[in-house]
Amino acid sequence: MITPLLHRILVKQDKLEETNQDYLRAKRAGIIIPEHEDNKRAQAGVDTGTVVAIGATAYKDFGVSPPVKIGDQIAFAKFSGKVIIDPKDGQEYVALNDEDLVVVISGE
């Protein structure tokens, strides 16, 4: 388990192939795009994800309680944060500063 420290927010970043329109069109057409270094750079530019953990002091400097909760779909500043790989299951997460979160995305 990864626990964000202080003012960090841990996010499960959305996958490029699930959010990028070009990838989605290629998938519908039956085209498989192989793993490539360019894909990794493009994945780093994905700026949406799901909050999985919130550090103990997140948003305390702003004098408010956290405006996000675990499970919220959010957008964050592009190319921000630190990619963390969970050693137990190999899942990738992004540890972000609380101020790097931009919006909460809701289906309402």
Short mmCIF file of the C-alpha atoms (twelve columns), coordinates in Angstrom:
data_MODEL
# 
_entry.id   MODEL 
# 
loop_
_atom_site.group_PDB 
_atom_site.id 
_atom_site.type_symbol 
_atom_site.label_atom_id 
_atom_site.label_alt_id 
_atom_site.label_comp_id 
_atom_site.label_asym_id 
_atom_site.label_seq_id 
_atom_site.Cartn_x 
_atom_site.Cartn_y 
_atom_site.Cartn_z 
_atom_site.pdbx_PDB_model_num 
ATOM 1   C CA . MET A 1   0.000   0.000  0.000   1 
ATOM 2   C CA . ILE A 2   1.232   3.477  -0.845  1 
ATOM 3   C CA . THR A 3   0.424   6.248  1.638   1 
ATOM 4   C CA . PRO A 4   0.835   9.862  0.499   1 
ATOM 5   C CA . LEU A 5   2.695   12.037 2.985   1 
ATOM 6   C CA . LEU A 6   1.772   15.532 4.113   1 
ATOM 7   C CA . HIS A 7   0.016   17.563 1.385   1 
ATOM 8   C CA . ARG A 8   0.192   14.913 -1.345  1 
ATOM 9   C CA . ILE A 9   -2.729  13.313 -3.173  1 
ATOM 10  C CA . LEU A 10  -2.281  9.839  -4.669  1 
ATOM 11  C CA . VAL A 11  -4.022  9.401  -8.029  1 
ATOM 12  C CA . LYS A 12  -4.549  6.409  -10.311 1 
ATOM 13  C CA . GLN A 13  -3.822  8.093  -13.644 1 
ATOM 14  C CA . ASP A 14  -6.152  7.309  -16.557 1 
ATOM 15  C CA . LYS A 15  -4.583  5.233  -19.324 1 
ATOM 16  C CA . LEU A 16  -3.740  6.930  -22.620 1 
ATOM 17  C CA . GLU A 17  -5.346  4.160  -24.663 1 
ATOM 18  C CA . GLU A 18  -8.616  4.616  -22.748 1 
ATOM 19  C CA . THR A 19  -8.843  8.416  -23.057 1 
ATOM 20  C CA . ASN A 20  -7.100  9.445  -26.287 1 
ATOM 21  C CA . GLN A 21  -9.492  9.655  -29.248 1 
ATOM 22  C CA . ASP A 22  -6.875  8.416  -31.736 1 
ATOM 23  C CA . TYR A 23  -6.223  5.308  -29.647 1 
ATOM 24  C CA . LEU A 24  -9.940  4.691  -29.231 1 
ATOM 25  C CA . ARG A 25  -10.559 4.958  -32.993 1 
ATOM 26  C CA . ALA A 26  -7.657  2.603  -33.724 1 
ATOM 27  C CA . LYS A 27  -8.992  0.113  -31.176 1 
ATOM 28  C CA . ARG A 28  -12.477 0.186  -32.742 1 
ATOM 29  C CA . ALA A 29  -10.856 -0.429 -36.144 1 
ATOM 30  C CA . GLY A 30  -9.003  -3.431 -34.739 1 
ATOM 31  C CA . ILE A 31  -5.582  -1.800 -34.884 1 
ATOM 32  C CA . ILE A 32  -3.249  -2.612 -32.010 1 
ATOM 33  C CA . ILE A 33  -0.673  0.083  -31.292 1 
ATOM 34  C CA . PRO A 34  2.503   -1.529 -29.927 1 
ATOM 35  C CA . GLU A 35  4.235   -0.269 -26.787 1 
ATOM 36  C CA . HIS A 36  6.785   2.368  -27.764 1 
ATOM 37  C CA . GLU A 37  8.827   5.086  -26.077 1 
ATOM 38  C CA . ASP A 38  6.541   7.738  -27.620 1 
ATOM 39  C CA . ASN A 39  3.583   6.086  -25.893 1 
ATOM 40  C CA . LYS A 40  5.301   6.499  -22.519 1 
ATOM 41  C CA . ARG A 41  5.880   10.204 -23.148 1 
ATOM 42  C CA . ALA A 42  2.277   10.623 -24.262 1 
ATOM 43  C CA . GLN A 43  1.058   8.763  -21.148 1 
ATOM 44  C CA . ALA A 44  2.948   11.269 -18.980 1 
ATOM 45  C CA . GLY A 45  0.771   13.996 -20.540 1 
ATOM 46  C CA . VAL A 46  -2.516  12.387 -19.453 1 
ATOM 47  C CA . ASP A 47  -3.912  14.789 -16.875 1 
ATOM 48  C CA . THR A 48  -6.928  12.938 -15.463 1 
ATOM 49  C CA . GLY A 49  -7.342  10.176 -12.922 1 
ATOM 50  C CA . THR A 50  -9.025  8.890  -9.787  1 
ATOM 51  C CA . VAL A 51  -8.101  9.904  -6.225  1 
ATOM 52  C CA . VAL A 52  -7.007  6.825  -4.244  1 
ATOM 53  C CA . ALA A 53  -5.501  8.428  -1.104  1 
ATOM 54  C CA . ILE A 54  -5.177  11.859 0.506   1 
ATOM 55  C CA . GLY A 55  -2.272  12.975 2.711   1 
ATOM 56  C CA . ALA A 56  -2.982  14.060 6.289   1 
ATOM 57  C CA . THR A 57  -2.215  17.757 5.736   1 
ATOM 58  C CA . ALA A 58  -3.693  18.181 2.246   1 
ATOM 59  C CA . TYR A 59  -5.313  21.615 1.874   1 
ATOM 60  C CA . LYS A 60  -4.507  22.589 5.497   1 
ATOM 61  C CA . ASP A 61  -2.361  25.501 4.250   1 
ATOM 62  C CA . PHE A 62  -5.471  26.831 2.495   1 
ATOM 63  C CA . GLY A 63  -7.540  26.619 5.690   1 
ATOM 64  C CA . VAL A 64  -10.133 24.285 4.191   1 
ATOM 65  C CA . SER A 65  -10.955 20.611 4.388   1 
ATOM 66  C CA . PRO A 66  -10.035 18.617 1.266   1 
ATOM 67  C CA . PRO A 67  -12.467 19.433 -1.575  1 
ATOM 68  C CA . VAL A 68  -11.832 15.959 -3.026  1 
ATOM 69  C CA . LYS A 69  -12.505 12.514 -1.644  1 
ATOM 70  C CA . ILE A 70  -11.267 9.050  -2.448  1 
ATOM 71  C CA . GLY A 71  -12.909 7.856  -5.659  1 
ATOM 72  C CA . ASP A 72  -13.319 11.325 -7.202  1 
ATOM 73  C CA . GLN A 73  -12.421 11.671 -10.880 1 
ATOM 74  C CA . ILE A 74  -10.125 14.700 -11.196 1 
ATOM 75  C CA . ALA A 75  -7.981  16.642 -13.645 1 
ATOM 76  C CA . PHE A 76  -4.557  17.849 -12.588 1 
ATOM 77  C CA . ALA A 77  -1.784  20.062 -13.949 1 
ATOM 78  C CA . LYS A 78  -0.213  18.441 -17.001 1 
ATOM 79  C CA . PHE A 79  3.195   16.775 -16.393 1 
ATOM 80  C CA . SER A 80  2.965   17.355 -12.635 1 
ATOM 81  C CA . GLY A 81  3.614   14.888 -9.857  1 
ATOM 82  C CA . LYS A 82  5.826   11.867 -9.353  1 
ATOM 83  C CA . VAL A 83  5.024   8.465  -10.844 1 
ATOM 84  C CA . ILE A 84  5.121   5.775  -8.161  1 
ATOM 85  C CA . ILE A 85  4.989   2.042  -8.885  1 
ATOM 86  C CA . ASP A 86  3.479   -0.118 -6.150  1 
ATOM 87  C CA . PRO A 87  6.075   -2.849 -5.496  1 
ATOM 88  C CA . LYS A 88  3.374   -5.344 -4.519  1 
ATOM 89  C CA . ASP A 89  1.199   -5.292 -7.626  1 
ATOM 90  C CA . GLY A 90  3.119   -3.179 -10.158 1 
ATOM 91  C CA . GLN A 91  0.294   -0.611 -10.480 1 
ATOM 92  C CA . GLU A 92  1.343   2.939  -11.377 1 
ATOM 93  C CA . TYR A 93  0.134   5.952  -9.410  1 
ATOM 94  C CA . VAL A 94  0.929   9.654  -9.472  1 
ATOM 95  C CA . ALA A 95  1.709   11.506 -6.240  1 
ATOM 96  C CA . LEU A 96  0.598   15.122 -6.665  1 
ATOM 97  C CA . ASN A 97  0.813   18.227 -4.531  1 
ATOM 98  C CA . ASP A 98  -2.660  19.265 -3.374  1 
ATOM 99  C CA . GLU A 99  -2.395  22.511 -5.354  1 
ATOM 100 C CA . ASP A 100 -1.829  20.562 -8.614  1 
ATOM 101 C CA . LEU A 101 -5.426  19.320 -8.664  1 
ATOM 102 C CA . VAL A 102 -7.438  21.545 -10.985 1 
ATOM 103 C CA . VAL A 103 -11.027 20.262 -11.083 1 
ATOM 104 C CA . VAL A 104 -13.305 17.482 -9.902  1 
ATOM 105 C CA . ILE A 105 -15.073 15.829 -12.841 1 
ATOM 106 C CA . SER A 106 -18.623 14.683 -12.152 1 
ATOM 107 C CA . GLY A 107 -21.164 12.985 -14.363 1 
ATOM 108 C CA . GLU A 108 -23.943 15.279 -13.137 1 
# 
